[in-house]
Coordinates of C-alpha atoms and ligand atoms in Angstrom, one line a residue:
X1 CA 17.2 199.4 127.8
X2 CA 17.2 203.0 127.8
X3 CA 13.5 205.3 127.6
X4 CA 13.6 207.6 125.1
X5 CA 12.7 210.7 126.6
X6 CA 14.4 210.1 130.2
X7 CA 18.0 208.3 130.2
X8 CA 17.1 206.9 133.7
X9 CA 15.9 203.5 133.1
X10 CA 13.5 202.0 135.8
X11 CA 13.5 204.9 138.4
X12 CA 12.5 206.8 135.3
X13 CA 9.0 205.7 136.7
X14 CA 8.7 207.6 140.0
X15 CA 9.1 211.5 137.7
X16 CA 5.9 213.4 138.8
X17 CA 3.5 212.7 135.5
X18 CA 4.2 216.0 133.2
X19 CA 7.7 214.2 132.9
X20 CA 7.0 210.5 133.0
X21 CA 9.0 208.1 130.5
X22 CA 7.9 207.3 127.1
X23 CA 8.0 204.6 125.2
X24 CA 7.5 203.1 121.6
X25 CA 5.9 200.2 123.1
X26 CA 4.3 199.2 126.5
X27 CA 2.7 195.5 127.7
X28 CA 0.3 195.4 130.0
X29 CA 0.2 192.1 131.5
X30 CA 3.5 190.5 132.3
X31 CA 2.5 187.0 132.5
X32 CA 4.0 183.9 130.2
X33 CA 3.0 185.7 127.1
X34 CA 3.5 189.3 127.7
X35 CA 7.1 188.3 129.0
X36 CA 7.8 186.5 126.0
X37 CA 6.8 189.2 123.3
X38 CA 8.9 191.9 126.0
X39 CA 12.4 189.4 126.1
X40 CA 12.2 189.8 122.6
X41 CA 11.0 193.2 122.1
X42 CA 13.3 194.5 124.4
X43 CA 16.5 193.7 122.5
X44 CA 15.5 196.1 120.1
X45 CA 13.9 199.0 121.3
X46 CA 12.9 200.4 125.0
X47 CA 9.6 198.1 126.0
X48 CA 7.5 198.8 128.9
X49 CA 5.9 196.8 130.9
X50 CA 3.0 197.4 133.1
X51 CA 2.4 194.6 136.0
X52 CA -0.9 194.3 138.3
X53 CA 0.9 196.6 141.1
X54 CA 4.0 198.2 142.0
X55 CA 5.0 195.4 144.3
X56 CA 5.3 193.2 141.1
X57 CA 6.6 195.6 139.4
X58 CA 9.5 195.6 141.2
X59 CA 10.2 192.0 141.6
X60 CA 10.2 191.9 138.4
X61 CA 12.7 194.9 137.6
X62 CA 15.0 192.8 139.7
X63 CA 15.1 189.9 136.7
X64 CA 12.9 187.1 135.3
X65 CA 14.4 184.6 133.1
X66 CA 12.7 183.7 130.1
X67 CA 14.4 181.3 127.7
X68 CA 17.7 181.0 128.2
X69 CA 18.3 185.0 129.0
X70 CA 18.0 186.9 132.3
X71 CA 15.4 189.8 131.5
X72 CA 15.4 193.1 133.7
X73 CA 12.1 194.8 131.9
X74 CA 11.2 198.3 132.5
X75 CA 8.7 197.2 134.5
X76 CA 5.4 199.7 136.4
X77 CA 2.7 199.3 138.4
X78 CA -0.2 200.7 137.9
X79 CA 0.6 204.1 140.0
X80 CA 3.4 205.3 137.8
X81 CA 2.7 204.8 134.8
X82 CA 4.7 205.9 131.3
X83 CA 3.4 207.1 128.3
X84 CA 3.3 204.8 125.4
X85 CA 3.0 204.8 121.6
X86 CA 1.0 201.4 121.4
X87 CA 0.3 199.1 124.1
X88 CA -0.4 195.3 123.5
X89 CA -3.0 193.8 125.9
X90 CA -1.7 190.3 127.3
X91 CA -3.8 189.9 130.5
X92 CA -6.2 186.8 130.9
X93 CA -9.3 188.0 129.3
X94 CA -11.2 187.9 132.9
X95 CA -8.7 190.5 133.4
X96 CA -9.5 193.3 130.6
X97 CA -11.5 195.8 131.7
X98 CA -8.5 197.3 134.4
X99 CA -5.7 196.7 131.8
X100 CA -8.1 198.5 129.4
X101 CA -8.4 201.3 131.6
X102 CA -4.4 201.1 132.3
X103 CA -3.7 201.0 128.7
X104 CA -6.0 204.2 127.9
X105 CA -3.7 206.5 130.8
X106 CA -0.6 205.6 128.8
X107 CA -2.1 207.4 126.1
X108 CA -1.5 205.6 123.2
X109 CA -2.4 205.6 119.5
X110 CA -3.4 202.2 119.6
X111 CA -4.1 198.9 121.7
X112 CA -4.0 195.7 120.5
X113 CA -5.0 192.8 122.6
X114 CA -3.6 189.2 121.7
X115 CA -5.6 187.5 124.2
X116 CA -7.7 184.6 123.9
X117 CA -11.7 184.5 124.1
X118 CA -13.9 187.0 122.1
X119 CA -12.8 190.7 124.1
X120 CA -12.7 193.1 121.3
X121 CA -15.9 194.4 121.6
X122 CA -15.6 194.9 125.7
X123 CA -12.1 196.5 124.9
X124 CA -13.5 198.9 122.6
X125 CA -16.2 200.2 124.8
X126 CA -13.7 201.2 127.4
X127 CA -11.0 202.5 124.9
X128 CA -13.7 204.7 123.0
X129 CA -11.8 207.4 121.4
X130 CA -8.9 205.0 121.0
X131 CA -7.9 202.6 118.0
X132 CA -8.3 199.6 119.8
X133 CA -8.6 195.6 118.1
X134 CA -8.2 192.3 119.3
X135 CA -5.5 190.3 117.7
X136 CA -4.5 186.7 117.3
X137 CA -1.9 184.9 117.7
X138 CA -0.2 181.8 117.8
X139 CA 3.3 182.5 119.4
X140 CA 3.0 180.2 123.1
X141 CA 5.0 180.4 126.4
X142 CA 4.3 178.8 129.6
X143 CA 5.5 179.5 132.8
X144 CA 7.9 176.8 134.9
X145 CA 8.9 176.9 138.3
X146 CA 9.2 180.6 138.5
X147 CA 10.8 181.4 134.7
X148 CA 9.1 181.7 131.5
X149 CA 9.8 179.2 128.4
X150 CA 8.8 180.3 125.0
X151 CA 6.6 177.4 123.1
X152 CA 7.8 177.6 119.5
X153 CA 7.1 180.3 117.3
X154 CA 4.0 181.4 115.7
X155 CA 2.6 184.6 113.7
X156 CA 0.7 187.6 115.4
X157 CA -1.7 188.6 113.0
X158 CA -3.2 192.5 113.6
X159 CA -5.7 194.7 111.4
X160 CA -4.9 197.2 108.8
X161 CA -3.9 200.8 110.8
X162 CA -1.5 199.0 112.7
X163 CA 1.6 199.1 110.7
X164 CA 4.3 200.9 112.8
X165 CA 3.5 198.0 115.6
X166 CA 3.6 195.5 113.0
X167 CA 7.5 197.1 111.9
X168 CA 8.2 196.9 115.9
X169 CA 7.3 193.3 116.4
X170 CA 9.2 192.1 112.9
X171 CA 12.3 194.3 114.3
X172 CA 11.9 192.3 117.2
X173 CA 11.8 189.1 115.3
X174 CA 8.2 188.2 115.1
X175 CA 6.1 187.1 112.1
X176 CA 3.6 189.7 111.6
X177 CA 0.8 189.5 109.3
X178 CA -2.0 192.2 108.8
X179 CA -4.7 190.1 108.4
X180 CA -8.2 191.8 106.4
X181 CA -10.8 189.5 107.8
X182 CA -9.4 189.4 111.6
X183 CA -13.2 188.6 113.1
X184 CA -13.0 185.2 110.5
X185 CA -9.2 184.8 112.2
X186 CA -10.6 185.3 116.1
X187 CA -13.8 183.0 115.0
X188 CA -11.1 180.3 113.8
X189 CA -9.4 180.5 117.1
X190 CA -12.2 180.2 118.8
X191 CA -13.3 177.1 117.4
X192 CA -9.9 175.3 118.0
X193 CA -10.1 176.6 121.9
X194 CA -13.5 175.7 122.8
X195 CA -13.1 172.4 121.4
X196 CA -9.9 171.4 122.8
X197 CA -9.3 173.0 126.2
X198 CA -12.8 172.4 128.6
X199 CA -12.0 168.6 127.5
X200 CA -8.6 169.0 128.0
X201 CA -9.2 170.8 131.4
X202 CA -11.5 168.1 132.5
X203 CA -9.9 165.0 132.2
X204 CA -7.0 166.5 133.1
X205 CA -5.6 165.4 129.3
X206 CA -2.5 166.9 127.1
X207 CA -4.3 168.3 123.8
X208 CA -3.2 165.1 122.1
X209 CA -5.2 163.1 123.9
X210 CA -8.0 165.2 123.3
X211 CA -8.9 163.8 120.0
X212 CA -7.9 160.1 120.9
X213 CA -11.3 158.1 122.5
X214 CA -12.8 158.1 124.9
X215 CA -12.3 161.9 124.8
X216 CA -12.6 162.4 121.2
X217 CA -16.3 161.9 121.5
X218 CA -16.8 164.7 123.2
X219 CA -14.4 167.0 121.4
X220 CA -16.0 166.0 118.0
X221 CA -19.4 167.1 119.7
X222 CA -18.5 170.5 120.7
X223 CA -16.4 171.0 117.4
X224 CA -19.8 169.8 115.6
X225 CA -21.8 172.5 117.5
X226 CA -19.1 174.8 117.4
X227 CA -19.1 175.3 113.7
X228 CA -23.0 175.5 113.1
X229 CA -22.7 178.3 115.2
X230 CA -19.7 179.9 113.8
X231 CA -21.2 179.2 110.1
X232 CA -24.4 181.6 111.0
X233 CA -21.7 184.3 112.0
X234 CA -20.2 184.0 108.7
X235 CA -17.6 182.2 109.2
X236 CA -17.1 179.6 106.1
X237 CA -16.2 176.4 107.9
X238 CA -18.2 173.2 107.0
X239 CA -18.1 170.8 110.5
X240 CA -15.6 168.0 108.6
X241 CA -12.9 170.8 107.7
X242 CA -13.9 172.3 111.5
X243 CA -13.0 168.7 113.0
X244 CA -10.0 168.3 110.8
X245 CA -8.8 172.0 111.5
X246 CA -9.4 170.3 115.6
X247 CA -7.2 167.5 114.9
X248 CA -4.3 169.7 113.2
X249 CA -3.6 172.2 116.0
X250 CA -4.9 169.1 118.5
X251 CA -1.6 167.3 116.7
X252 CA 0.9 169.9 116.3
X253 CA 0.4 170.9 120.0
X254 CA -0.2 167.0 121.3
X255 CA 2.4 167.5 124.6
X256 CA 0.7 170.7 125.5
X257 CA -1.1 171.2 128.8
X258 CA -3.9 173.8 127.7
X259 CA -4.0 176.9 129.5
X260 CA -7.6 176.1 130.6
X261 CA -5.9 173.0 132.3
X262 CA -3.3 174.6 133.8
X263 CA -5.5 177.7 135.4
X264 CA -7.9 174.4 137.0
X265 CA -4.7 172.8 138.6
X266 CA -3.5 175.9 139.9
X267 CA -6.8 176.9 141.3
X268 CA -6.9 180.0 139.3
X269 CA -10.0 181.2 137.1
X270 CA -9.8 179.9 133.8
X271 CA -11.4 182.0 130.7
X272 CA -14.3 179.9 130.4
X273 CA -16.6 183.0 130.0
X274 CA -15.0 184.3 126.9
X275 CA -14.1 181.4 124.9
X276 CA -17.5 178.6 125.9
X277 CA -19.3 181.6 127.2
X278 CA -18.9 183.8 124.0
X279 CA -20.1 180.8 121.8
X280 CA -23.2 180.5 123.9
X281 CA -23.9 183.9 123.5
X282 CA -23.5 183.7 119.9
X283 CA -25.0 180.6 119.7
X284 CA -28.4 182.1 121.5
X285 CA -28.1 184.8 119.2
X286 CA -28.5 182.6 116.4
X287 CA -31.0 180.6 118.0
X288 CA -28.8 177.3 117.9
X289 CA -28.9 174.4 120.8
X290 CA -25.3 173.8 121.6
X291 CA -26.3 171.3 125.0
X292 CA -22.6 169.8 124.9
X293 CA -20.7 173.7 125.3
X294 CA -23.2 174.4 127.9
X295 CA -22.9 170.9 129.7
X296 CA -19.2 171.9 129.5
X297 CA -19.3 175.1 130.9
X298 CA -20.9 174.1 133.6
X299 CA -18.3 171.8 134.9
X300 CA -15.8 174.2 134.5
X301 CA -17.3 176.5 136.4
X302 CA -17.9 173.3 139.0
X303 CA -14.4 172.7 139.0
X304 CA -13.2 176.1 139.6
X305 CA -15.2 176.9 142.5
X306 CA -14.7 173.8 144.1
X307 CA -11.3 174.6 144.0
X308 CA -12.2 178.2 145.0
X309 CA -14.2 176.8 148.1
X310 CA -11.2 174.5 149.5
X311 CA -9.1 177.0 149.4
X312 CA -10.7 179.4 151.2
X313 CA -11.8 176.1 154.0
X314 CA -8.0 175.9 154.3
Ligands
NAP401 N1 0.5 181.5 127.0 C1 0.3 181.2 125.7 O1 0.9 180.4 125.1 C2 -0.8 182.0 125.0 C3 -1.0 181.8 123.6 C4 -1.9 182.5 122.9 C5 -2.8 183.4 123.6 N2 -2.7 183.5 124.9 C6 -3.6 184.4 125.6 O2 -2.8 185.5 126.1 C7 -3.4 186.0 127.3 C8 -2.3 185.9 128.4 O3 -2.0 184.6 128.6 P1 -0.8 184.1 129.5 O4 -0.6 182.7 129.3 O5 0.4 185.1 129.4 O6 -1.4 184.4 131.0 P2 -0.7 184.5 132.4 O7 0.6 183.9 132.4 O8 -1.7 184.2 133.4 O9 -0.4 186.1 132.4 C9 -1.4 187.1 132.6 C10 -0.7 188.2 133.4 O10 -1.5 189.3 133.5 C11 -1.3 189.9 134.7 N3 -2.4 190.8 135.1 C12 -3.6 190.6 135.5 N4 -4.3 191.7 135.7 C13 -3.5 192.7 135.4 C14 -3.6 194.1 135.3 N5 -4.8 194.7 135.7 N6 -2.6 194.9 135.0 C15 -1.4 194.3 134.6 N7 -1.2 192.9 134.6 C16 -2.2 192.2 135.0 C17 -1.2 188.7 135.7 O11 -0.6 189.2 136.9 P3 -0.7 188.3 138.2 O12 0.3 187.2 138.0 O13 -0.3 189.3 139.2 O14 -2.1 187.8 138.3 C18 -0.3 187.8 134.8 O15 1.1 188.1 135.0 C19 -4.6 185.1 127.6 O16 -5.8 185.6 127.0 C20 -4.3 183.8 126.8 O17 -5.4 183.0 126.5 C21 -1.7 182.8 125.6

């Protein structure tokens, strides 16, 4: 991979700031996902990628496998940064408000985030001046003893304003849609991830489990909930086509360890706060009881500080 304004690849990043590298594209956040979109981006066009610090950065200039390739990603820390035309946000949403800040010194002409969790609103407040919109999408990786493994394709869907990233990603071989209604599309998401992942998290369950008993009780109770609420934000979802849309993406994904389940077995902070947390907050908005997400959040938040606590006792 070659930057387009400096011909030095990766020590391209230590040029005092009035000549730092440029790029088309730059992720910030180099986790399961943001490697994924960078393997693929970066066989097509020079791709940046920003890590949490420079240490990182460099072990991961020395190679990360994801699939079955060997990737050696322009990678920086947050000291050296490039420039960058747009920058996609693919940090866990806990995460946002220093990769917002990171993304606004690369000076772009837009941000998108595909993160999960309601952030656009939080993104936009730091990024004022910027074009900056939350995404979704449904492309999945994981991570696996040390390299990345994409999960099966999906479409990225963006708003309108964002066409030359749009031509990027489809160069890159990504299904790209520009999607009108994108606060319907996040709402959608929404639903399917607060329904599936605290029960899948909790019992410690695959997401096809989640909608077989004894569990499905509860997933049917937070869908339920989940849709009134989402219905008095103007989302049109009825709670039978909210519970079957639950069992689809519960059915397609049914070996999948939910992200939620694999940040409580690692001991890591899941996003609890922006996916049950943002439909409480909506859901208080609207003046709607929703005692099962709130039961839920709670032992999530349990779990992860128990976890939290023995750590720090060891
Ligand atoms: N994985 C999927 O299949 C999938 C699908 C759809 C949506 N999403 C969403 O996409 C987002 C990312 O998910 P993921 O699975 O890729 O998470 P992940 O594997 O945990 O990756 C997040 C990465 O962000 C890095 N990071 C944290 N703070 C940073 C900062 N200030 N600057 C630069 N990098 C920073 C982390 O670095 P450290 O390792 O140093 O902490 C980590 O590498 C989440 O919102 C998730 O819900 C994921």
């Amino acid at each position: 991979m070659a930057t387009r304004r400096s011909s030095k690849g990766p020590a391209a990043a230590a040029l005092p700031r009035e000549r730092r590298a440029h790029y088309p594209i730059a992720i910030v956040g180099p986790g399961a996902l943001g490697l994924h979109y960078a393997a693929r981006l970066a066989r097509v066009m020079p791709t940046a990628l920003v890590a949490r610090s420079t240490a990182r950065a460099a072990q991961l200039r020395a190679g990360v496998t994801v699939g079955a390739r060997r990737l050696r990603p322009h990678a920086y820390g947050p000291e050296n940064l490039p420039s960058a035309d747009w920058v996609i946000i693919l940090v866990k949403a806990q995460d946002s408000l220093p990769a917002a800040r990171v993304a606004a010194r690369m000076a772009p002409k837009g941000v998108l985030s595909l993160q999960n969790g309601l952030v656009e609103e939080l993104l936009r407040k730091r990024l004022a001046g910027i074009r900056a919109a939350q995404g979704v999408t449904t492309e999945g990786a994981y991570r696996e003893r040390g390299r990345i493994v994409p999960a099966g394709h999906g479409e990225t869907l963006m708003p309108r304003g964002y066409a030359p990233l749009a031509r990027m990603l489809r160069r890159a071989g990504f299904e790209v849609r520009i999607e009108r209604d994108l606060a319907a599309a996040r709402l959608r998401k929404l639903l399917v991830n607060v329904s599936i992942n605290p029960v899948a998290a909790l019992f410690r369950v695959p997401n096809g489990r989640v909608i077989e008993a004894p569990y499905a009780h509860f997933a049917r109770e937070l869908t339920d909930e989940a849709a009134a609420v989402l219905a008095a934000e103007g989302l049109r979802i009825g709670a039978t086509q909210a519970w079957e849309r639950v069992v689809a993406v519960a059915r397609a994904t049914a070996n999948n360890r939910a992200s939620m389940l694999q940040d409580i077995v690692a001991g890591r902070r899941t996003e609890i706060d922006f996916l049950t947390g943002a439909l409480i907050r909506l859901a208080a908005r609207h003046r709607i009881a929703v005692p099962t997400h709130r039961a839920f959040y709670r032992l999530i938040r349990l779990l992860e500080q128990s976890k939290s606590e023995r750590r720090a006792a060891t």
